[in-house]
XYZ file of C-alpha atoms in Angstrom:
369
model
C 15.674 17.724 120.527
C 17.616 15.787 117.821
C 15.755 16.202 114.254
C 16.655 15.896 110.648
C 16.922 19.201 108.799
C 16.081 19.731 105.161
C 18.293 22.882 103.621
C 19.004 22.888 99.943
C 18.386 19.245 99.191
C 20.801 18.180 102.085
C 19.481 16.329 105.175
C 21.410 16.590 108.314
C 20.526 15.230 111.868
C 20.863 18.131 114.244
C 19.885 19.278 118.109
C 17.063 22.260 117.693
C 14.977 23.485 120.529
C 12.265 21.447 121.755
C 9.049 23.022 120.820
C 6.687 24.533 123.188
C 2.969 24.285 122.552
C 1.166 27.575 121.754
C -2.900 27.961 122.296
C -4.909 25.088 121.215
C -1.601 23.122 120.540
C -0.341 19.659 121.820
C 3.154 18.726 122.022
C 3.378 14.831 120.817
C 6.493 12.565 121.434
C 6.879 11.015 117.844
C 6.719 7.344 117.874
C 6.712 6.777 114.387
C 7.001 9.238 111.227
C 6.697 7.916 107.400
C 8.698 8.734 104.364
C 6.443 10.054 101.873
C 6.884 10.481 98.190
C 5.964 14.098 98.762
C 8.983 14.538 101.188
C 11.256 12.887 98.179
C 9.750 15.501 95.846
C 9.888 18.489 98.081
C 13.838 17.932 98.937
C 14.787 18.682 95.439
C 11.737 20.533 93.966
C 10.340 22.683 96.720
C 10.631 25.848 94.749
C 8.290 24.456 91.494
C 5.844 22.849 94.448
C 5.928 26.585 96.367
C 5.234 28.000 93.615
C 2.391 26.063 92.226
C 0.076 26.148 95.681
C 1.019 30.017 95.838
C -1.233 30.215 92.533
C -3.899 28.629 94.647
C -3.330 30.886 97.479
C -1.054 29.063 100.067
C 2.280 30.712 100.331
C 3.627 29.161 103.107
C 4.781 25.908 101.319
C 8.380 25.053 102.041
C 11.367 26.625 99.911
C 14.556 25.043 98.750
C 16.862 27.395 100.902
C 14.859 27.251 104.234
C 15.652 25.146 107.107
C 12.872 22.781 107.454
C 11.857 19.721 109.671
C 9.872 17.529 107.218
C 7.483 14.810 108.159
C 3.692 14.800 107.745
C 2.824 11.194 108.278
C 3.111 10.592 112.105
C 1.583 9.157 115.440
C 2.717 9.828 118.915
C 1.731 10.074 122.370
C 0.728 13.416 124.304
C 3.616 14.955 126.282
C 2.210 18.650 126.819
C -0.760 20.612 126.394
C -0.865 24.200 125.179
C -3.065 27.048 126.963
C -6.725 26.933 126.072
C -6.962 23.366 125.255
C -9.608 21.142 126.256
C -7.170 18.460 127.357
C -9.405 15.708 126.251
C -7.090 12.702 126.549
C -3.879 11.996 129.215
C -0.382 12.480 128.885
C 0.747 9.498 127.376
C -2.297 8.724 125.073
C -1.369 7.689 121.411
C -2.748 9.752 118.982
C -2.861 10.947 115.230
C -3.308 14.281 113.996
C -4.329 15.672 110.356
C -0.920 17.623 109.675
C -2.256 21.221 109.527
C -1.776 23.463 112.518
C -2.774 27.323 113.107
C -0.737 30.306 113.898
C -2.647 33.305 114.662
C -4.891 33.534 111.588
C -2.532 31.315 109.179
C -2.896 27.728 108.710
C 0.338 26.025 107.592
C 0.986 22.495 106.544
C 2.781 20.597 109.069
C 6.084 19.123 107.543
C 5.877 20.794 104.600
C 6.351 24.561 105.847
C 8.874 26.262 107.547
C 6.379 27.686 109.690
C 5.110 24.097 110.912
C 8.146 21.918 111.493
C 7.259 18.102 111.149
C 7.530 14.790 112.875
C 11.302 13.792 111.664
C 12.105 14.818 115.210
C 11.611 13.453 118.826
C 8.599 15.929 119.135
C 6.343 17.689 117.009
C 3.556 20.204 117.512
C -0.295 19.439 116.520
C -3.573 21.331 116.583
C -6.046 19.910 119.350
C -8.902 20.341 116.837
C -7.124 17.931 114.462
C -6.201 15.394 116.937
C -7.843 11.799 117.135
C -6.973 9.210 119.771
C -5.683 5.877 118.526
C -7.260 2.936 119.935
C -5.168 1.241 122.134
C -5.149 -2.167 120.015
C -3.693 -0.228 116.826
C 0.343 -0.465 117.057
C 2.441 2.628 116.032
C 3.431 0.995 112.679
C -0.210 0.904 111.833
C -1.467 4.414 113.246
C 1.528 5.939 111.379
C -0.254 4.955 108.232
C -3.659 6.932 108.673
C -2.163 9.764 106.626
C -1.307 8.168 103.503
C -4.290 5.973 103.746
C -6.421 9.118 103.983
C -4.818 10.347 100.461
C -5.886 6.744 99.099
C -9.263 7.191 100.273
C -9.642 10.372 99.113
C -8.431 9.157 95.253
C -11.065 6.015 95.818
C -13.867 8.651 96.535
C -12.649 10.678 93.529
C -13.152 7.783 91.227
C -16.758 6.890 92.128
C -15.719 3.365 91.471
C -18.263 0.421 92.397
C -17.645 -3.097 93.519
C -18.366 -4.369 90.138
C -15.831 -2.149 88.326
C -12.389 -3.079 87.478
C -9.645 -1.360 88.967
C -6.239 -0.727 87.426
C -3.209 0.476 89.979
C -0.487 1.920 87.683
C 2.586 2.220 89.780
C 2.809 -0.064 93.527
C 4.768 2.411 95.381
C 3.451 3.526 98.828
C 0.373 5.388 97.481
C -0.281 2.864 94.874
C -0.405 -0.065 97.776
C -2.678 2.200 99.779
C -5.016 2.994 96.949
C -5.259 -1.099 96.695
C -5.724 -1.717 100.495
C -8.467 0.861 100.185
C -10.274 -0.447 97.120
C -10.329 -3.833 99.143
C -11.708 -2.161 102.044
C -14.239 -0.600 99.628
C -15.179 -4.149 98.334
C -13.934 -3.617 94.782
C -13.777 -7.293 93.416
C -11.164 -6.860 90.515
C -8.070 -5.330 91.596
C -5.149 -5.151 88.956
C -1.742 -3.515 89.650
C 1.438 -3.182 87.969
C 5.052 -2.157 88.525
C 8.091 -2.293 86.800
C 9.557 -3.634 90.015
C 9.031 -7.220 90.419
C 9.188 -6.861 94.262
C 6.431 -4.401 94.503
C 3.806 -6.360 92.197
C 4.695 -8.701 95.060
C 3.748 -6.314 97.605
C 0.658 -5.455 95.790
C -0.657 -8.844 95.738
C 0.226 -8.923 99.329
C -1.970 -5.562 99.874
C -5.027 -7.462 98.100
C -4.525 -7.253 94.368
C -6.414 -9.913 92.411
C -3.223 -9.809 89.947
C -0.023 -8.026 89.429
C 1.267 -8.622 85.678
C 3.914 -6.706 84.165
C 1.538 -5.582 81.476
C -2.024 -5.104 82.541
C -3.776 -4.131 79.004
C -3.921 -7.224 77.253
C -6.349 -9.333 79.448
C -8.676 -6.766 80.465
C -11.411 -7.837 78.548
C -12.757 -4.358 77.491
C -13.277 -2.628 74.215
C -10.119 -0.871 72.859
C -11.089 -0.822 69.288
C -13.600 1.503 67.831
C -14.854 -0.750 65.404
C -15.796 -3.312 67.955
C -18.398 -0.399 69.493
C -19.475 0.220 66.148
C -20.483 -3.319 65.445
C -22.022 -4.109 69.080
C -24.129 -0.769 68.317
C -25.518 -2.163 64.774
C -26.043 -5.473 65.766
C -28.236 -4.474 69.125
C -30.101 -1.808 66.753
C -31.001 -4.867 64.130
C -31.983 -7.229 66.980
C -33.993 -4.726 69.137
C -35.870 -3.042 65.966
C -37.522 -6.184 65.772
C -38.939 -5.928 69.474
C -42.230 -4.336 70.239
C -41.565 -0.791 71.891
C -37.949 -0.832 70.804
C -36.149 -0.127 74.155
C -33.619 2.293 73.432
C -31.937 2.109 77.134
C -30.814 -1.449 76.020
C -29.413 -0.126 72.791
C -27.480 2.734 74.973
C -26.242 0.024 77.146
C -24.850 -2.067 74.532
C -23.373 0.816 72.703
C -21.876 2.503 75.377
C -19.758 0.282 77.544
C -17.856 1.324 80.456
C -14.206 0.699 80.731
C -12.600 -0.165 83.863
C -11.185 2.702 86.451
C -7.622 3.359 86.204
C -5.419 4.969 89.021
C -2.180 6.303 88.052
C 0.240 6.445 91.175
C 3.582 7.152 89.417
C 3.734 10.862 88.807
C 6.300 10.739 85.899
C 5.888 12.851 82.790
C 4.652 10.508 79.935
C 2.574 8.321 82.194
C -0.946 9.958 81.596
C -0.060 9.585 77.818
C 0.695 6.118 78.242
C -2.594 5.273 79.838
C -4.696 7.362 77.416
C -3.261 5.559 74.490
C -3.457 2.054 75.875
C -6.499 2.158 78.324
C -9.755 0.585 77.026
C -12.588 2.775 75.413
C -14.658 4.918 78.141
C -12.353 4.389 81.082
C -11.815 6.493 84.076
C -8.685 7.594 85.084
C -7.661 9.327 88.610
C -4.642 11.034 88.708
C -2.881 10.282 92.137
C 0.867 10.498 91.304
C 2.402 14.002 91.826
C 4.333 14.861 88.636
C 6.384 17.791 89.316
C 7.685 18.644 85.808
C 5.177 19.645 82.976
C 3.574 16.817 80.896
C 1.575 16.535 77.774
C -0.937 14.157 76.369
C -3.070 13.861 73.156
C -6.293 15.347 74.023
C -7.505 13.904 70.488
C -7.124 10.299 71.842
C -8.486 11.096 75.177
C -11.434 12.346 73.365
C -11.884 9.657 70.828
C -11.996 7.017 73.842
C -14.435 9.116 75.654
C -11.885 9.287 78.501
C -12.711 10.685 82.122
C -9.746 12.157 83.610
C -9.772 13.418 87.110
C -7.032 14.521 89.522
C -6.742 13.836 93.260
C -4.647 15.528 95.855
C -4.615 15.109 99.551
C -7.915 14.856 101.402
C -10.541 16.346 103.760
C -10.607 16.021 107.616
C -13.422 13.272 107.148
C -11.484 11.176 105.104
C -8.631 11.088 107.550
C -10.937 10.091 110.281
C -12.591 7.418 108.269
C -9.129 6.003 107.376
C -8.496 5.806 110.855
C -12.127 4.020 111.756
C -10.830 1.418 109.166
C -7.836 0.478 110.784
C -9.785 0.388 114.055
C -12.269 -1.714 112.839
C -9.463 -4.029 111.098
C -11.452 -3.534 107.601
C -8.006 -3.411 106.196
C -4.254 -4.721 106.966
C -1.529 -2.163 106.106
C 1.409 -3.893 107.578
C 2.702 -5.432 104.081
C 3.114 -1.700 103.247
C 5.811 -1.403 106.146
C 9.317 -2.446 104.605
C 11.180 -1.135 107.308
C 11.633 0.858 110.765
C 14.671 2.821 111.347
C 16.200 5.408 114.021
C 16.214 9.108 113.312
C 19.709 9.024 112.446
C 19.398 6.859 109.449
C 16.769 9.008 107.804
C 19.137 10.708 105.523
C 20.361 7.305 104.063
C 16.726 5.830 103.651
C 15.571 9.162 101.536
C 18.821 8.073 99.168
C 17.497 4.362 99.138
C 14.153 5.468 98.164
C 14.870 7.794 95.617
C 15.076 4.699 93.128
C 12.154 1.760 93.229
C 13.385 -1.319 94.855
C 12.280 -3.441 97.414
C 10.811 -0.948 99.657
C 7.336 0.469 99.898
C 7.034 2.326 103.382
C 10.005 2.991 105.668
C 9.006 4.359 109.142
C 11.076 6.358 111.329
C 11.286 5.463 115.084
C 12.936 9.007 117.026
C 12.613 6.726 120.436
C 15.394 4.326 119.111
């Protein structure tokens, strides 16, 4: 089969043996595969990512000098079953799969490990237990977005955001746009998105952002000056001390307003510090972007503002299934996120194109073309 191999940062289209499904595995004929920001990072920073994942117990992440077929966002049709499968769906049925596959006692990340070749190829192996059928009305361009939408679902869950909260999405690349889609599907009413690229801000509006200014901070309408809170607290005390029963809870609400929920979807050094410096007091910051370099921020500023800083990575299998369910029920429309569909041979050039921000968000690969 034809596949795109990554080795030492170089992508090349070549012929490799068609994989044979092992016990409990299914071979899919790939119909769409998405280019992910993680792939762009792994192409040049694989060793740093491998070292970081090794520290938390996974030693199978791809290395810079290994020959790896990447691609972990995909959909395909069932081509063959391995031994021991339940064979729940007929050959030719469209499915998606959580990109993890088991070999013996080891589980590896599909498309991000030399032990689990990914979907930048005509065929890919998946674990039957991790596979879900795609409803027939969901086209491949939409089904292939199940995985990145799962990442966004995880981020929104980590944020514990309510419909009445204001969401601010910093960075409108594929993951930022997916977060906007998932916030809209969750019923959040006010979604402010920002990006340096005007084209991406336009995509944010198409995905459901209520506004997309170049600078989101001036018009948020939340307290940014501690003296405002001091005055509000004293005013509340003076007013409520005249009221019998002295409702302390009302004083606490007046003196401790909540800020917005910020989603950091850029993943570059310095962005967290910029957010902490400019975000209103008592904001919640969810870091979704993957920064591969060491970074710093001022803890004293975060403490002074009582910033709640959370990090989000990947997703749990139920969140993957939840993203597919939302797509099946048409609770969100991710089609504005897809800015091009290319044949397999154009994938190396697309990697170079996506390395710098521009008009593109999600580029899909169609190996059947």
